[in-house]
Short mmCIF file of C-alpha atoms and ligand atoms in Angstrom, two decimals:
data_model
loop_
_atom_site.label_atom_id
_atom_site.label_comp_id
_atom_site.label_asym_id
_atom_site.label_seq_id
_atom_site.Cartn_x
_atom_site.Cartn_y
_atom_site.Cartn_z
CA UNK W 1 -19.32 -6.10 -23.01
CA UNK W 2 -18.82 -2.68 -21.39
CA UNK W 3 -16.22 -0.30 -22.90
CA UNK W 4 -12.70 -0.37 -21.51
CA UNK W 5 -12.01 2.72 -19.46
CA UNK W 6 -9.23 5.20 -20.27
CA UNK W 7 -5.92 5.11 -18.41
CA UNK W 8 -3.57 7.99 -17.65
CA UNK W 9 0.19 7.48 -17.42
CA UNK W 10 2.25 9.75 -15.16
CA UNK W 11 5.64 8.11 -14.68
CA UNK W 12 8.95 9.84 -13.99
CA UNK W 13 10.82 7.16 -15.93
CA UNK W 14 12.85 7.43 -19.16
CA UNK W 15 10.54 8.60 -21.93
CA UNK W 16 12.11 6.15 -24.40
CA UNK W 17 11.36 3.25 -22.07
CA UNK W 18 7.75 4.35 -21.64
CA UNK W 19 7.24 4.79 -25.40
CA UNK W 20 8.68 1.36 -26.12
CA UNK W 21 6.58 -0.29 -23.43
CA UNK W 22 3.38 1.42 -24.58
CA UNK W 23 3.59 -0.26 -27.99
CA UNK W 24 0.92 -2.96 -27.80
CA UNK W 25 0.02 -2.21 -24.19
CA UNK W 26 -3.50 -1.48 -22.90
CA UNK W 27 -5.31 -2.97 -25.92
CA UNK W 28 -8.66 -1.31 -26.57
CA UNK W 29 -8.09 1.51 -24.08
CA UNK W 30 -7.45 5.19 -24.59
CA UNK W 31 -4.04 5.94 -23.09
CA UNK W 32 -3.48 9.53 -21.95
CA UNK W 33 -0.23 11.10 -20.89
CA UNK W 34 -0.29 13.50 -17.97
CA UNK W 35 2.96 15.00 -19.28
CA UNK W 36 0.89 16.51 -22.13
CA UNK W 37 -0.61 19.65 -20.53
CA UNK W 38 -3.35 19.71 -23.19
CA UNK W 39 -4.51 16.14 -22.53
CA UNK W 40 -8.05 15.92 -21.19
CA UNK W 41 -7.82 13.47 -18.27
CA UNK W 42 -11.37 14.04 -17.03
CA UNK W 43 -12.62 10.58 -18.08
CA UNK W 44 -9.58 8.56 -16.97
CA UNK W 45 -10.48 5.79 -14.49
CA UNK W 46 -7.01 4.39 -13.89
CA UNK W 47 -3.64 6.03 -13.34
CA UNK W 48 -0.28 4.29 -13.62
CA UNK W 49 2.07 6.53 -11.63
CA UNK W 50 5.55 7.04 -10.25
CA UNK W 51 6.13 10.35 -8.50
CA UNK W 52 3.27 12.00 -10.44
CA UNK W 53 2.53 15.68 -10.79
CA UNK W 54 0.55 16.95 -7.76
CA UNK W 55 -2.15 18.29 -10.12
CA UNK W 56 -3.01 14.79 -11.33
CA UNK W 57 -6.02 14.31 -9.05
CA UNK W 58 -7.51 17.68 -10.04
CA UNK W 59 -7.14 16.88 -13.72
CA UNK W 60 -8.42 13.31 -13.35
CA UNK W 61 -11.34 13.46 -10.88
CA UNK W 62 -12.91 10.14 -11.92
CA UNK W 63 -9.99 7.87 -11.06
CA UNK W 64 -11.05 4.53 -9.56
CA UNK W 65 -7.68 2.77 -9.08
CA UNK W 66 -4.06 3.93 -8.79
CA UNK W 67 -1.31 1.58 -9.98
CA UNK W 68 2.06 2.37 -8.44
CA UNK W 69 5.11 2.17 -10.67
CA UNK W 70 7.07 0.93 -7.68
CA UNK W 71 6.65 -1.48 -4.79
CA UNK W 72 6.87 1.34 -2.25
CA UNK W 73 3.88 3.68 -2.03
CA UNK W 74 5.03 6.20 0.59
CA UNK W 75 5.24 8.86 -2.16
CA UNK W 76 1.55 8.31 -3.01
CA UNK W 77 0.32 8.29 0.57
CA UNK W 78 2.10 11.63 1.12
CA UNK W 79 0.33 13.31 -1.83
CA UNK W 80 -2.10 16.12 -1.05
CA UNK W 81 -5.74 15.56 -2.11
CA UNK W 82 -5.17 11.82 -2.49
CA UNK W 83 -8.58 10.34 -3.35
CA UNK W 84 -9.90 7.45 -1.27
CA UNK W 85 -9.49 4.79 -3.96
CA UNK W 86 -7.49 1.54 -4.04
CA UNK W 87 -3.73 1.81 -4.53
CA UNK W 88 -2.11 -1.22 -6.15
CA UNK W 89 1.60 -1.85 -5.45
CA UNK W 90 3.93 -3.07 -8.18
CA UNK W 91 4.76 -6.72 -7.53
CA UNK W 92 6.64 -8.53 -10.26
CA UNK W 93 9.26 -11.23 -10.64
CA UNK W 94 11.67 -8.87 -12.40
CA UNK W 95 11.55 -6.39 -9.50
CA UNK W 96 12.02 -9.16 -6.95
CA UNK W 97 14.88 -10.78 -8.84
CA UNK W 98 16.70 -7.49 -9.33
CA UNK W 99 16.42 -6.67 -5.65
CA UNK W 100 17.81 -10.03 -4.58
CA UNK W 101 20.69 -9.60 -7.02
CA UNK W 102 21.52 -6.34 -5.25
CA UNK W 103 21.15 -7.59 -1.67
CA UNK W 104 23.18 -10.75 -2.35
CA UNK W 105 25.82 -8.72 -4.22
CA UNK W 106 26.17 -6.28 -1.31
CA UNK W 107 26.27 -9.04 1.30
CA UNK W 108 28.95 -10.91 -0.65
CA UNK W 109 30.87 -7.66 -1.25
CA UNK W 110 31.25 -7.15 2.49
CA UNK W 111 31.99 -10.84 3.13
CA UNK W 112 34.70 -10.83 0.44
CA UNK W 113 35.99 -7.34 1.37
CA UNK W 114 35.43 -5.80 -2.06
CA UNK W 115 35.88 -2.16 -0.88
CA UNK W 116 39.25 -3.02 0.73
CA UNK W 117 40.46 -4.92 -2.33
CA UNK W 118 39.35 -2.05 -4.61
CA UNK W 119 41.44 0.31 -2.50
CA UNK W 120 44.40 -2.06 -2.62
CA UNK W 121 44.08 -2.34 -6.41
CA UNK W 122 44.07 1.45 -6.73
CA UNK W 123 47.24 1.58 -4.57
CA UNK W 124 48.86 -1.44 -6.33
CA UNK W 125 48.96 -3.37 -3.06
CA UNK W 126 49.27 -7.16 -3.24
CA UNK W 127 47.98 -8.40 0.13
CA UNK W 128 45.59 -11.18 0.96
CA UNK W 129 42.94 -10.28 3.54
CA UNK W 130 41.20 -12.62 5.98
CA UNK W 131 38.50 -14.74 4.42
CA UNK W 132 35.56 -15.75 6.62
CA UNK W 133 32.94 -17.97 5.04
CA UNK W 134 29.25 -17.28 4.57
CA UNK W 135 28.41 -19.94 7.15
CA UNK W 136 30.36 -17.96 9.78
CA UNK W 137 27.98 -15.02 9.47
CA UNK W 138 24.35 -14.34 10.30
CA UNK W 139 22.44 -12.01 8.01
CA UNK W 140 19.34 -10.40 9.54
CA UNK W 141 16.66 -9.26 7.12
CA UNK W 142 14.22 -6.61 8.33
CA UNK W 143 11.05 -6.85 6.23
CA UNK W 144 9.92 -10.29 5.09
CA UNK W 145 7.52 -9.26 2.35
CA UNK W 146 7.74 -10.06 -1.34
CA UNK W 147 11.33 -8.78 -1.58
CA UNK W 148 12.61 -9.84 1.84
CA UNK W 149 11.45 -13.44 1.41
CA UNK W 150 13.26 -13.82 -1.92
CA UNK W 151 16.43 -12.29 -0.49
CA UNK W 152 16.29 -14.71 2.45
CA UNK W 153 15.98 -17.71 0.09
CA UNK W 154 18.90 -16.60 -2.08
CA UNK W 155 21.16 -15.80 0.89
CA UNK W 156 20.49 -19.30 2.21
CA UNK W 157 21.63 -20.75 -1.13
CA UNK W 158 24.92 -18.85 -0.70
CA UNK W 159 25.39 -20.53 2.69
CA UNK W 160 24.67 -17.65 5.09
CA UNK W 161 22.83 -18.17 8.34
CA UNK W 162 19.73 -16.03 7.96
CA UNK W 163 17.30 -14.61 10.51
CA UNK W 164 14.27 -12.48 9.70
CA UNK W 165 12.15 -9.84 11.35
CA UNK W 166 8.69 -8.56 10.38
CA UNK W 167 5.60 -7.10 11.98
CA UNK W 168 3.86 -10.46 12.10
CA UNK W 169 6.06 -13.53 12.57
CA UNK W 170 6.67 -15.63 9.42
CA UNK W 171 7.33 -19.38 9.20
CA UNK W 172 10.29 -19.93 6.84
CA UNK W 173 12.08 -23.26 6.55
CA UNK W 174 15.58 -23.09 8.01
CA UNK W 175 15.25 -19.44 9.08
CA UNK W 176 14.64 -18.18 12.60
CA UNK W 177 12.08 -15.44 12.49
CA UNK W 178 11.06 -12.75 14.93
CA UNK W 179 8.06 -10.46 15.25
CA UNK W 180 8.01 -6.72 15.92
CA UNK W 181 8.31 -7.12 19.71
CA UNK W 182 11.44 -9.31 19.39
CA UNK W 183 13.65 -6.74 17.65
CA UNK W 184 16.44 -6.72 20.25
CA UNK W 185 16.83 -10.52 20.18
CA UNK W 186 16.95 -10.42 16.38
CA UNK W 187 19.57 -7.63 16.36
CA UNK W 188 21.79 -9.38 18.91
CA UNK W 189 22.20 -12.28 16.45
CA UNK W 190 22.84 -10.14 13.36
CA UNK W 191 26.26 -9.54 11.75
CA UNK W 192 24.95 -8.09 8.49
CA UNK W 193 21.66 -6.21 8.65
CA UNK W 194 19.55 -5.81 5.50
CA UNK W 195 16.68 -3.29 5.48
CA UNK W 196 13.82 -4.09 3.10
CA UNK W 197 11.10 -2.20 4.92
CA UNK W 198 8.47 0.13 3.49
CA UNK W 199 8.51 3.70 4.77
CA UNK W 200 5.60 4.15 7.18
CA UNK W 201 5.08 6.14 10.39
CA UNK W 202 6.32 3.05 12.29
CA UNK W 203 9.49 2.53 10.25
CA UNK W 204 10.54 6.18 9.84
CA UNK W 205 13.95 6.61 11.47
CA UNK W 206 14.04 3.00 12.71
CA UNK W 207 17.72 2.56 11.68
CA UNK W 208 19.25 4.82 14.30
CA UNK W 209 22.13 4.85 16.80
CA UNK W 210 20.20 2.82 19.37
CA UNK W 211 19.44 0.10 16.83
CA UNK W 212 23.01 -0.07 15.50
CA UNK W 213 24.35 -0.41 19.06
CA UNK W 214 22.31 -3.61 19.52
CA UNK W 215 23.82 -5.45 16.53
CA UNK W 216 26.26 -8.26 17.27
CA UNK W 217 29.84 -7.06 17.74
CA UNK W 218 32.86 -9.32 17.29
CA UNK W 219 31.42 -11.64 14.64
CA UNK W 220 33.46 -13.06 11.77
CA UNK W 221 33.74 -9.60 10.15
CA UNK W 222 34.64 -7.98 13.48
CA UNK W 223 31.97 -5.33 13.20
CA UNK W 224 28.41 -5.35 11.90
CA UNK W 225 27.44 -4.09 8.45
CA UNK W 226 24.31 -2.15 7.52
CA UNK W 227 22.68 -2.62 4.09
CA UNK W 228 19.55 -0.65 3.16
CA UNK W 229 17.42 -0.72 0.01
CA UNK W 230 14.02 -0.07 1.60
CA UNK W 231 13.61 3.70 1.97
CA UNK W 232 16.01 6.42 3.06
CA UNK W 233 13.45 7.86 5.47
CA UNK W 234 13.91 4.74 7.59
CA UNK W 235 17.56 5.57 8.31
CA UNK W 236 18.88 8.41 10.45
CA UNK W 237 21.81 9.27 8.20
CA UNK W 238 23.70 11.26 10.86
CA UNK W 239 23.55 8.13 13.05
CA UNK W 240 24.76 5.90 10.20
CA UNK W 241 27.74 8.22 9.68
CA UNK W 242 28.50 8.44 13.41
CA UNK W 243 28.24 4.65 13.80
CA UNK W 244 30.71 4.17 10.93
CA UNK W 245 33.08 6.79 12.36
CA UNK W 246 32.99 5.30 15.85
CA UNK W 247 33.35 1.73 14.59
CA UNK W 248 29.93 0.67 15.83
CA UNK W 249 29.39 -0.30 12.18
CA UNK W 250 32.21 -1.72 10.09
CA UNK W 251 30.63 -0.99 6.73
CA UNK W 252 27.47 -0.14 4.84
CA UNK W 253 25.78 -0.47 1.46
CA UNK W 254 23.14 2.16 0.86
CA UNK W 255 20.81 2.49 -2.10
CA UNK W 256 18.31 4.88 -0.50
CA UNK W 257 18.82 8.15 1.34
CA UNK W 258 16.94 10.70 3.43
CA UNK W 259 17.43 13.14 0.57
CA UNK W 260 17.80 11.89 -3.00
CA UNK W 261 19.99 12.49 -4.91
CA UNK W 262 22.45 12.16 -2.01
CA UNK W 263 23.93 15.67 -1.60
CA UNK W 264 27.52 16.04 -2.83
CA UNK W 265 28.43 17.28 0.65
CA UNK W 266 27.44 14.03 2.36
CA UNK W 267 30.44 12.40 4.11
CA UNK W 268 29.03 9.03 3.04
CA UNK W 269 30.47 9.47 -0.48
CA UNK W 270 34.03 9.33 0.87
CA UNK W 271 33.73 6.83 3.70
CA UNK W 272 35.78 3.66 3.64
CA UNK W 273 33.80 0.46 3.39
CA UNK W 274 30.65 2.28 2.24
CA UNK W 275 29.08 1.30 -1.07
CA UNK W 276 26.59 3.74 -2.57
CA UNK W 277 24.14 3.13 -5.41
CA UNK W 278 21.66 5.80 -6.64
CA UNK W 279 18.30 4.26 -5.68
CA UNK W 280 18.91 1.67 -8.35
CA UNK W 281 18.81 -1.60 -6.39
CA UNK W 282 15.77 -2.71 -8.34
CA UNK W 283 14.35 -0.69 -11.20
CA UNK W 284 10.78 -1.27 -12.32
CA UNK W 285 10.47 -2.92 -15.72
CA UNK W 286 7.96 -0.65 -17.48
CA UNK W 287 6.72 -3.40 -19.81
CA UNK W 288 6.00 -5.61 -16.81
CA UNK W 289 4.35 -2.69 -15.02
CA UNK W 290 1.99 -2.05 -17.95
CA UNK W 291 1.32 -5.78 -18.41
CA UNK W 292 0.47 -6.26 -14.72
CA UNK W 293 -1.68 -3.11 -14.57
CA UNK W 294 -3.56 -4.07 -17.73
CA UNK W 295 -4.33 -7.57 -16.42
CA UNK W 296 -5.64 -6.06 -13.20
CA UNK W 297 -7.75 -3.41 -15.00
CA UNK W 298 -9.38 -6.12 -17.12
CA UNK W 299 -10.00 -8.30 -14.06
CA UNK W 300 -11.42 -5.33 -12.12
CA UNK W 301 -13.84 -4.55 -14.95
CA UNK W 302 -14.88 -8.21 -14.93
CA UNK W 303 -15.82 -7.82 -11.26
CA UNK W 304 -12.76 -9.54 -9.78
CA UNK W 305 -10.84 -8.39 -6.71
CA UNK W 306 -7.66 -6.33 -7.17
CA UNK W 307 -4.39 -7.87 -5.95
CA UNK W 308 -1.57 -6.20 -3.96
CA UNK W 309 -3.81 -3.42 -2.67
CA UNK W 310 -2.17 -1.15 -0.08
CA UNK W 311 -3.58 -1.15 3.44
CA UNK W 312 -3.93 2.54 4.25
CA UNK W 313 -3.90 1.84 8.00
CA UNK W 314 -0.45 0.21 8.01
CA UNK W 315 0.84 2.32 5.12
CA UNK W 316 2.12 -0.51 2.89
P1 NDP D 401 5.93 -5.87 1.27
O1 NDP D 401 4.76 -5.01 1.60
O2 NDP D 401 5.70 -7.14 0.53
O3 NDP D 401 6.68 -6.26 2.64
C1 NDP D 401 6.93 -5.35 3.65
C2 NDP D 401 7.53 -6.11 4.84
O4 NDP D 401 7.88 -5.16 5.84
C3 NDP D 401 6.56 -7.11 5.49
O5 NDP D 401 7.23 -8.26 5.89
C4 NDP D 401 6.06 -6.33 6.70
O6 NDP D 401 5.64 -7.13 7.79
C5 NDP D 401 7.32 -5.56 7.07
N1 NDP D 401 6.96 -4.40 7.88
C6 NDP D 401 6.26 -3.30 7.53
N2 NDP D 401 6.15 -2.47 8.56
C7 NDP D 401 6.77 -3.06 9.60
C8 NDP D 401 6.97 -2.69 10.95
N3 NDP D 401 6.52 -1.54 11.45
N4 NDP D 401 7.66 -3.54 11.74
C9 NDP D 401 8.13 -4.72 11.25
N5 NDP D 401 7.96 -5.13 9.98
C10 NDP D 401 7.29 -4.30 9.17
O7 NDP D 401 6.99 -4.97 0.52
P2 NDP D 401 8.09 -5.39 -0.55
O8 NDP D 401 8.89 -6.50 0.01
O9 NDP D 401 7.47 -5.59 -1.88
O10 NDP D 401 8.96 -4.04 -0.63
C11 NDP D 401 9.58 -3.50 0.51
C12 NDP D 401 10.08 -2.10 0.24
O11 NDP D 401 11.23 -2.13 -0.60
C13 NDP D 401 9.13 -1.18 -0.53
O12 NDP D 401 8.13 -0.66 0.30
C14 NDP D 401 10.06 -0.11 -1.05
O13 NDP D 401 10.16 0.94 -0.12
C15 NDP D 401 11.40 -0.83 -1.16
N6 NDP D 401 11.84 -0.96 -2.55
C16 NDP D 401 13.03 -0.35 -2.92
C17 NDP D 401 13.51 -0.48 -4.19
C18 NDP D 401 14.82 0.08 -4.56
O14 NDP D 401 15.19 0.05 -5.74
N7 NDP D 401 15.59 0.59 -3.61
C19 NDP D 401 12.77 -1.23 -5.22
C20 NDP D 401 11.56 -1.83 -4.74
C21 NDP D 401 11.12 -1.68 -3.44
P3 NDP D 401 4.39 -8.14 7.66
O15 NDP D 401 4.89 -9.25 6.76
O16 NDP D 401 4.15 -8.60 9.04
O17 NDP D 401 3.27 -7.37 7.05
C1 OXD D 402 10.12 0.91 -5.56
C2 OXD D 402 11.37 1.62 -5.84
O1 OXD D 402 9.49 1.18 -4.54
O2 OXD D 402 11.87 1.54 -6.98
O3 OXD D 402 9.74 0.03 -6.37
O4 OXD D 402 11.90 2.27 -4.95
#
């Protein structure tokens, strides 16, 4: 059997979490850490990365496969001197489950008026607010990939009407779906919009004033709500703010931003009916990341095809 090739780790995650996950991981392989400036990475064939140092490719010229520490790979595709080798996205049940927890939580929070009740609690106000039901609302999910499909299924369980939009049309039981050319029809039906899109040249800035103006007005919540956990580069933040100010949008839940961390000066921090989380909708489980990468490295060395490889033409 041929020797197992070395792997380099360059992950901007908690060091403690990485150390704990490395115990017992990558059996029979040399594991190098890019964070050690003295480490010789010249023989590394695989890299497991999340926002790596730009010098990685110079230090590790023999890389054959990149394993992304996240599902989104826009940060890799934007790296200078990116070698022409396969990029494997992180796809794992833990990541999917965590994301659906977040999207369902945010959708329910707007349905059940959590921001308004939080304000009332702060002000010691005892006042019941109107209470539409999930079945009175249509949630539109943009992006029906690994994460979008799971979100759709779980929203259906909660009783929401769900419609979905993706580049190529999907067949999902009990869900009306639309392809890229049917965006306006999809938006006209949507009361709560959820963005689960990758950041690509086609999706950059897609959530803008024109798009918000096409969402359904006058639904059970009165005004549409925008929820985004895809990438901040897909939203025009000035347009999100203006739409909230003008009442084109009635609320928002945002996990991703054009600039992260969200600057302290952003008006979004203080806006009513806006829920902000710090790019934490779904954190990667480092143990699962190492386990998945290791399985794929072993399969690759046995001549099998890699799974979840990014298409460089579409950018996801
Ligand atoms: P997938 O690649 O599985 O799915 C992407 C979906 O987006 C597909 O349905 C695809 O359409 C659709 N899509 C892509 N481009 C377009 C376009 N131009 N027009 C219409 N639809 C388009 O990705 P995942 O579901 O695994 O992840 C989605 C994104 O979520 C990631 O790229 C990442 O940015 C983000 N993410 C955020 C996290 C967080 O904590 N905030 C955590 C994890 C991921 P089609 O099916 O036709 O190919
Ligand atoms: C991801 C992320 O892409 O955490 O997985 O944003």
